PDB file of C-alpha atoms in Angstrom:
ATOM      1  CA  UNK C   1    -179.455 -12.502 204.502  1.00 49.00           C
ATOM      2  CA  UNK C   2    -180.064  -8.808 203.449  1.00 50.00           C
ATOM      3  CA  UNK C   3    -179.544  -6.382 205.896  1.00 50.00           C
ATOM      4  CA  UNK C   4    -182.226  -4.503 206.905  1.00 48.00           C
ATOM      5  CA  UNK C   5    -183.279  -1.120 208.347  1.00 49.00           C
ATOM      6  CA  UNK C   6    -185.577  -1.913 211.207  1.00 50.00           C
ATOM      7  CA  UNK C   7    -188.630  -3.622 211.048  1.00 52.00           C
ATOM      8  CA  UNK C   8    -187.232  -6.155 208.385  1.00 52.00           C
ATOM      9  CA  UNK C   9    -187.576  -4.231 205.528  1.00 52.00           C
ATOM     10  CA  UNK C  10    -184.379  -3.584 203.101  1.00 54.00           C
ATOM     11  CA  UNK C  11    -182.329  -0.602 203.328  1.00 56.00           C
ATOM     12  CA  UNK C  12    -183.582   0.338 199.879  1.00 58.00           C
ATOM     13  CA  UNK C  13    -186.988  -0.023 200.028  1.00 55.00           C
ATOM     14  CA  UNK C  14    -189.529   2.745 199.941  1.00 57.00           C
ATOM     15  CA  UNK C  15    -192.450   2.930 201.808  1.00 56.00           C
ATOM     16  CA  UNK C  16    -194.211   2.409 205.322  1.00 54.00           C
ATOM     17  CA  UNK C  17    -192.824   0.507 208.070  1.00 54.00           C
ATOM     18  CA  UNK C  18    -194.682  -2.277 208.800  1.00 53.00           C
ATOM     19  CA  UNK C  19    -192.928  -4.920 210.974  1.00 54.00           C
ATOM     20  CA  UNK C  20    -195.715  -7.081 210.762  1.00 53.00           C
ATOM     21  CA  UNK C  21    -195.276  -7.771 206.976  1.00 52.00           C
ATOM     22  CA  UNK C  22    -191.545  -9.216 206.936  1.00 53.00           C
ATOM     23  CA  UNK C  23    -192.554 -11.639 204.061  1.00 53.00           C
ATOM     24  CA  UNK C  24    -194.171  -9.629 202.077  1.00 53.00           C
ATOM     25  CA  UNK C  25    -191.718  -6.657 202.347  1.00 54.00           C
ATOM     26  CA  UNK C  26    -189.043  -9.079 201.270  1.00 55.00           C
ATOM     27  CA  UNK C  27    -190.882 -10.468 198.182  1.00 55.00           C
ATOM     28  CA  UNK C  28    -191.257  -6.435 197.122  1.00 55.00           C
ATOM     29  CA  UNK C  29    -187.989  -6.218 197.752  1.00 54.00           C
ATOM     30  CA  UNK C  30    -187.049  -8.744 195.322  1.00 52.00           C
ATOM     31  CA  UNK C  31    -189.296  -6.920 192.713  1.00 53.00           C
ATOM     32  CA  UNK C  32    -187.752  -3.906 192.912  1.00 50.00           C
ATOM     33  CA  UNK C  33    -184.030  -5.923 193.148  1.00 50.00           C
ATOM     34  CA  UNK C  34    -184.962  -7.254 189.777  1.00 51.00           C
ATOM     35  CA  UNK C  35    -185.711  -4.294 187.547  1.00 50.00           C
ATOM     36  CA  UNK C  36    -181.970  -3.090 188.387  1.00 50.00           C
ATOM     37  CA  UNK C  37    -180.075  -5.882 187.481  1.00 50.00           C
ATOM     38  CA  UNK C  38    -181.390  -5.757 183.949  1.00 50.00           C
ATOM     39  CA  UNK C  39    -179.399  -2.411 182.790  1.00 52.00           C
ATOM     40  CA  UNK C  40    -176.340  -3.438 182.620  1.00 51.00           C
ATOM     41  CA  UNK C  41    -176.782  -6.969 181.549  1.00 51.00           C
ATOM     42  CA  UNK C  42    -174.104  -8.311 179.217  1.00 52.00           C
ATOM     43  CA  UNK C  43    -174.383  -9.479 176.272  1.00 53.00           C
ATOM     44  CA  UNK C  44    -173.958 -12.825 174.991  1.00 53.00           C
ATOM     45  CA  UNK C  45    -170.876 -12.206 172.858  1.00 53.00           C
ATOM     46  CA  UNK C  46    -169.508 -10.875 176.406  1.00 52.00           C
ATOM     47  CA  UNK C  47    -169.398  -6.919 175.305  1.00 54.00           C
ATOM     48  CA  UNK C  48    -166.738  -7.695 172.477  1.00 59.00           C
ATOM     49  CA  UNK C  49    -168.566  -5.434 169.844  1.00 62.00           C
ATOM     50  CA  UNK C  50    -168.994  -2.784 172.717  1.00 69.00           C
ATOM     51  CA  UNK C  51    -165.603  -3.064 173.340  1.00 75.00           C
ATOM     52  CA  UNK C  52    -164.660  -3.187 169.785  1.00 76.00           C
ATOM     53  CA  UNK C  53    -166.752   0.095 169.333  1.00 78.00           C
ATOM     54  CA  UNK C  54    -165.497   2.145 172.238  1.00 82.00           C
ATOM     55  CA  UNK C  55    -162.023   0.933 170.948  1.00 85.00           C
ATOM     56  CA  UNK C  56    -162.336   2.295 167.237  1.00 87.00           C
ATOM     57  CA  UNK C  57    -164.296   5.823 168.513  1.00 89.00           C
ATOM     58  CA  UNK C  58    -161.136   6.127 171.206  1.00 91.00           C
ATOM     59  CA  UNK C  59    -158.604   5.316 168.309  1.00 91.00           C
ATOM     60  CA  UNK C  60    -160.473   7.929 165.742  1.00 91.00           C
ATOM     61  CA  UNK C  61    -160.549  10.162 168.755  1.00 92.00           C
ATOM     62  CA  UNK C  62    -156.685   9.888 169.060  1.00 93.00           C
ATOM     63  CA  UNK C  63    -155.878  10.029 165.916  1.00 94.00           C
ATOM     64  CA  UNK C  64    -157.969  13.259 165.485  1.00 95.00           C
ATOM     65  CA  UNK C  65    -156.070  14.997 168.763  1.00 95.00           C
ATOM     66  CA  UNK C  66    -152.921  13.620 167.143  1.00 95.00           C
ATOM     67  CA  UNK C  67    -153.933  15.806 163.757  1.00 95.00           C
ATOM     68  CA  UNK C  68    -155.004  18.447 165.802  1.00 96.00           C
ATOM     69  CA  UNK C  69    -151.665  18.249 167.749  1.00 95.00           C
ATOM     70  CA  UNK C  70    -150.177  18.329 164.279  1.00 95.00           C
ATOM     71  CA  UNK C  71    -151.941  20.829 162.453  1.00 96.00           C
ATOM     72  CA  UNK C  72    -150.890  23.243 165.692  1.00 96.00           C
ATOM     73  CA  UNK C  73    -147.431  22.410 165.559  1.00 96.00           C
ATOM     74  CA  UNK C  74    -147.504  23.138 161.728  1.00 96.00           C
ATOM     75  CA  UNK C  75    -149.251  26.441 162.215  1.00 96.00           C
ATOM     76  CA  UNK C  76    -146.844  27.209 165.393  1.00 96.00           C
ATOM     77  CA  UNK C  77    -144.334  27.042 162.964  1.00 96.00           C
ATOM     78  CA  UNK C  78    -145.727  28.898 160.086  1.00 95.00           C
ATOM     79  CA  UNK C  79    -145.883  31.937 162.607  1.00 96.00           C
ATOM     80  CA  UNK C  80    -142.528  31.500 163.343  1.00 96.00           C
ATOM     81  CA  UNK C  81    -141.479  31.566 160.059  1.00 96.00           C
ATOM     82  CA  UNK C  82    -143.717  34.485 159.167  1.00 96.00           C
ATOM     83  CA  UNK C  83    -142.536  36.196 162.472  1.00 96.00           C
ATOM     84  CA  UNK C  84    -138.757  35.175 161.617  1.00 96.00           C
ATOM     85  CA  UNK C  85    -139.225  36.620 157.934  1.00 96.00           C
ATOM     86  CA  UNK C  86    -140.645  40.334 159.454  1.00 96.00           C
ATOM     87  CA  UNK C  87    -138.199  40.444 161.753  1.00 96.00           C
ATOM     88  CA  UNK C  88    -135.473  39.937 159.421  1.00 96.00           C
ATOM     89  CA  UNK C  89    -137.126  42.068 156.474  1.00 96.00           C
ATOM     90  CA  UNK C  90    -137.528  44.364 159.467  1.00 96.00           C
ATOM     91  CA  UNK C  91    -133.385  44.103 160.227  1.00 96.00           C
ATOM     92  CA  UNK C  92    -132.520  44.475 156.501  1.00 96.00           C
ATOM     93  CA  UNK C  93    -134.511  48.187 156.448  1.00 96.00           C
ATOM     94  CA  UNK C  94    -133.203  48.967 159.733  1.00 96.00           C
ATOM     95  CA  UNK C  95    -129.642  48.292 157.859  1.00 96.00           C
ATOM     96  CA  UNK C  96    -130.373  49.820 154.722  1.00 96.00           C
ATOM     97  CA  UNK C  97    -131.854  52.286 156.583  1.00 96.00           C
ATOM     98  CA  UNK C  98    -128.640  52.966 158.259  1.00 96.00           C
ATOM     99  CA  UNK C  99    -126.830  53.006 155.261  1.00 96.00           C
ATOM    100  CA  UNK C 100    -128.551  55.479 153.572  1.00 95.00           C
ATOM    101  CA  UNK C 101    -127.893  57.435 156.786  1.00 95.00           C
ATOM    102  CA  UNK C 102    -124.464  56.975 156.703  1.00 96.00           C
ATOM    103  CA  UNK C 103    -123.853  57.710 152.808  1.00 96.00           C
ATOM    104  CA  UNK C 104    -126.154  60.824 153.307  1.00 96.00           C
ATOM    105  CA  UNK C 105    -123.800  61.458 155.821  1.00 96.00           C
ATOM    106  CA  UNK C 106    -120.705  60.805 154.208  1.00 96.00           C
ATOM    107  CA  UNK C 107    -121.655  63.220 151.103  1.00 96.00           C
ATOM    108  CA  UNK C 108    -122.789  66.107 153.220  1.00 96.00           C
ATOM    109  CA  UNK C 109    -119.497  66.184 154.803  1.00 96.00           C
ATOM    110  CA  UNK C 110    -118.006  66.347 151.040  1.00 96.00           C
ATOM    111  CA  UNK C 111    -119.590  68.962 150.671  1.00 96.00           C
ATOM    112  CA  UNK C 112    -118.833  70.719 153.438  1.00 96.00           C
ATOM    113  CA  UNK C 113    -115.202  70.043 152.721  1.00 96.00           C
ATOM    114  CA  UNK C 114    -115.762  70.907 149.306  1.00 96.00           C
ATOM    115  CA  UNK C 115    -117.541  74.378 149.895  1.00 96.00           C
ATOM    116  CA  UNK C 116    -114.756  75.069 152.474  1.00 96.00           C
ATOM    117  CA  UNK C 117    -112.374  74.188 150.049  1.00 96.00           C
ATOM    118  CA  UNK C 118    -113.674  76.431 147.723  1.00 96.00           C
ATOM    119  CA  UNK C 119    -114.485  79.291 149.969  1.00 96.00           C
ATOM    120  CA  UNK C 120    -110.680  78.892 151.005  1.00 96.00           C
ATOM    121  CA  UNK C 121    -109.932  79.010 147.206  1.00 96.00           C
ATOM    122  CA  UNK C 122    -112.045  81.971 146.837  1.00 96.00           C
ATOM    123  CA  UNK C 123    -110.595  83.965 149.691  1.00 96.00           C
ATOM    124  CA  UNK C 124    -106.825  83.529 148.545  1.00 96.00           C
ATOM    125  CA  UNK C 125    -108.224  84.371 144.888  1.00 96.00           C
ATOM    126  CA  UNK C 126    -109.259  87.713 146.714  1.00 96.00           C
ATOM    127  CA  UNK C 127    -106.285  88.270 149.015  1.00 96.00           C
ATOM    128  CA  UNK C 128    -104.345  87.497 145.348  1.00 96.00           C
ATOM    129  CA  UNK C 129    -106.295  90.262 143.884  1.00 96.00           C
ATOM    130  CA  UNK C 130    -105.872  92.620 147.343  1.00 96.00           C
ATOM    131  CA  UNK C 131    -102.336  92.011 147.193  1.00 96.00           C
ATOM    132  CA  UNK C 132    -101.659  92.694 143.393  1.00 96.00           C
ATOM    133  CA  UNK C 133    -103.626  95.597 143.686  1.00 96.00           C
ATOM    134  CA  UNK C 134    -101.571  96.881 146.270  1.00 95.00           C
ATOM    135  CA  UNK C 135     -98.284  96.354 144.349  1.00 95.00           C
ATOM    136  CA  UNK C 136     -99.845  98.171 141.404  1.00 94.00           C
ATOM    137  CA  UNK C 137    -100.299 101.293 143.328  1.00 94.00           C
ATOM    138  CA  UNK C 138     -97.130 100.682 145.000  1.00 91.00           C
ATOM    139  CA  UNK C 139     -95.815 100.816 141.768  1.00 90.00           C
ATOM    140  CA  UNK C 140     -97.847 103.316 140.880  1.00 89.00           C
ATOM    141  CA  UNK C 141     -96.799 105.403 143.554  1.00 87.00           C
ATOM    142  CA  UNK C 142     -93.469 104.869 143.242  1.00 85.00           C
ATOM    143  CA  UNK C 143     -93.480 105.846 139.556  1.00 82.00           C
ATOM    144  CA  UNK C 144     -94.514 109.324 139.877  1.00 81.00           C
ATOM    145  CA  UNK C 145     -91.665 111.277 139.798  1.00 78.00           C
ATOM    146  CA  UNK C 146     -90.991 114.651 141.069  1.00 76.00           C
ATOM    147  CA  UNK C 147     -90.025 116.144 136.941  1.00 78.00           C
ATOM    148  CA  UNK C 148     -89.793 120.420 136.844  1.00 80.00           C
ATOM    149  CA  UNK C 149     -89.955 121.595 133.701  1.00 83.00           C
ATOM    150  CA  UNK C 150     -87.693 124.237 134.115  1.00 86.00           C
ATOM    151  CA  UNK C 151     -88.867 126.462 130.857  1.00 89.00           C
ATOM    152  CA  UNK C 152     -92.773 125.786 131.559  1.00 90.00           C
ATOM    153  CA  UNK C 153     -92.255 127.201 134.853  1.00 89.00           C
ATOM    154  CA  UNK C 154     -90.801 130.557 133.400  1.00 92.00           C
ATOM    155  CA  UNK C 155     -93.246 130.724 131.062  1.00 93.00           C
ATOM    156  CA  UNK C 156     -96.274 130.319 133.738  1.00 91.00           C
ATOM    157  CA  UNK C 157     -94.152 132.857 136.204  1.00 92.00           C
ATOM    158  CA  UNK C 158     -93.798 135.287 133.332  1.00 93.00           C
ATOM    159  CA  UNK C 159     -97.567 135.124 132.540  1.00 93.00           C
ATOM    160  CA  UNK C 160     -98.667 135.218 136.458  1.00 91.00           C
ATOM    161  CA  UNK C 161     -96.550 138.128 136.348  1.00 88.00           C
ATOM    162  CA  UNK C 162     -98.251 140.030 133.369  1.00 88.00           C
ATOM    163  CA  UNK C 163    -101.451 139.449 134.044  1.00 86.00           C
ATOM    164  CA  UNK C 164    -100.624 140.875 137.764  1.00 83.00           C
ATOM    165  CA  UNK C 165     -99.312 143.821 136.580  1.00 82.00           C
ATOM    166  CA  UNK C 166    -101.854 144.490 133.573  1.00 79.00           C
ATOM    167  CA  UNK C 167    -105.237 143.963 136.584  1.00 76.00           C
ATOM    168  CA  UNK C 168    -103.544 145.817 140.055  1.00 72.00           C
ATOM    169  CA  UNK C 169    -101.118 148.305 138.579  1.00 63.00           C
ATOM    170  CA  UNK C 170    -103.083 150.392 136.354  1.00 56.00           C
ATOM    171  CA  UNK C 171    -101.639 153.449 137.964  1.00 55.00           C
ATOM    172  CA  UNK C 172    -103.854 154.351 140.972  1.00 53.00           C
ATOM    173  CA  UNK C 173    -102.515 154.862 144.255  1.00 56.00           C
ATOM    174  CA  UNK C 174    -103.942 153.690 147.190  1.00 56.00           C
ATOM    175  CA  UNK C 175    -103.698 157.511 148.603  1.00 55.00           C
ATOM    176  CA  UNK C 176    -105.767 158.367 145.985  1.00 54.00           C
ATOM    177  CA  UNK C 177    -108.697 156.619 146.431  1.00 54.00           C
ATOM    178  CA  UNK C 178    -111.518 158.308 147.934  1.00 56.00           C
ATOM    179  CA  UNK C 179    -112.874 154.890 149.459  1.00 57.00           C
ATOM    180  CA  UNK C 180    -109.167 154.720 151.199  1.00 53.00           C
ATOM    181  CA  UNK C 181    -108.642 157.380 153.949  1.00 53.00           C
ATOM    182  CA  UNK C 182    -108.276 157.925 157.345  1.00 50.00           C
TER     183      UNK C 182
END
């Protein structure tokens, strides 16, 4: 027995309710039962081709997440290795980079101890030079020597002496002189 919803129809059943018409509502009913139970009717292999079917597209389906799965692992890796290989071309500038930076260093300080060397070089060549030049007129100095040339110097008094008497003694007295009085 089917249960009902009042009045003897079926739950299911669509319509008026009419209490009066029990066996005819119950007939309808069994119309309307029937057209349901034919969708999913099996078939008369018992679904094995279905099943067969569903089996192979859920297999391909697999199989194609399992590539998928694969081809993402491969190109997880290939980043990787791309990302390994930049940052390890990126390390090897960063060290030759360094390098350079370090010889560049290296030479300038050389030549700063070179140029200091020299300029040290240079200076004693000059304090050389100072110092020579020194001793020369040292030397030099010391060299000159008092000499009197004992018959030059009569000779210039004797002259000094001549011309003095030949340009103020001519013979005038002061007294004389008209310019020269009191």
């Amino acid at each position: 027995n089917r249960p009902s919803a009042g009045g003897g129809k079926s739950f299911f059943a669509l319509g008026d309710d009419d209490s009066d018409d029990d066996k005819d509502d119950d007939d309808e009913d069994l119309k309307l039962d029937s057209l349901g139970a034919n969708w999913a009717a099996p078939d008369k292999d018992g679904g094995a081709a279905d099943d067969a079917d569903k089996d192979d597209l859920w297999n391909a389906a697999q199989a194609q997440t399992e590539a998928e799965k694969d081809r993402e692992a491969e190109r997880l890796q290939r980043e990787e290795k791309v990302k390994a290989e930049a940052e390890l071309a990126a390390r090897k500038r960063m060290d030759e980079a360094a390098a350079l930076g370090e010889d560049i260093k290296r030479k300038r300080q050389e030549e700063e101890v070179a140029a200091a060397a020299l300029a040290e070089e240079e200076e004693r060549r000059a304090e050389e030079v100072k110092a020579e030049a020194r001793a020369r007129a040292k030397e030099e100095v010391a060299a000159v020597t008092a000499e009197v040339d004992l018959d030059e110097q009569r000779n210039l008094m004797s002259k000094l002496e001549q011309e003095f008497n030949d340009n103020y003694s001519a013979g005038a007295s002061p007294a004389s002189d008209a310019d020269f009085g009191f």
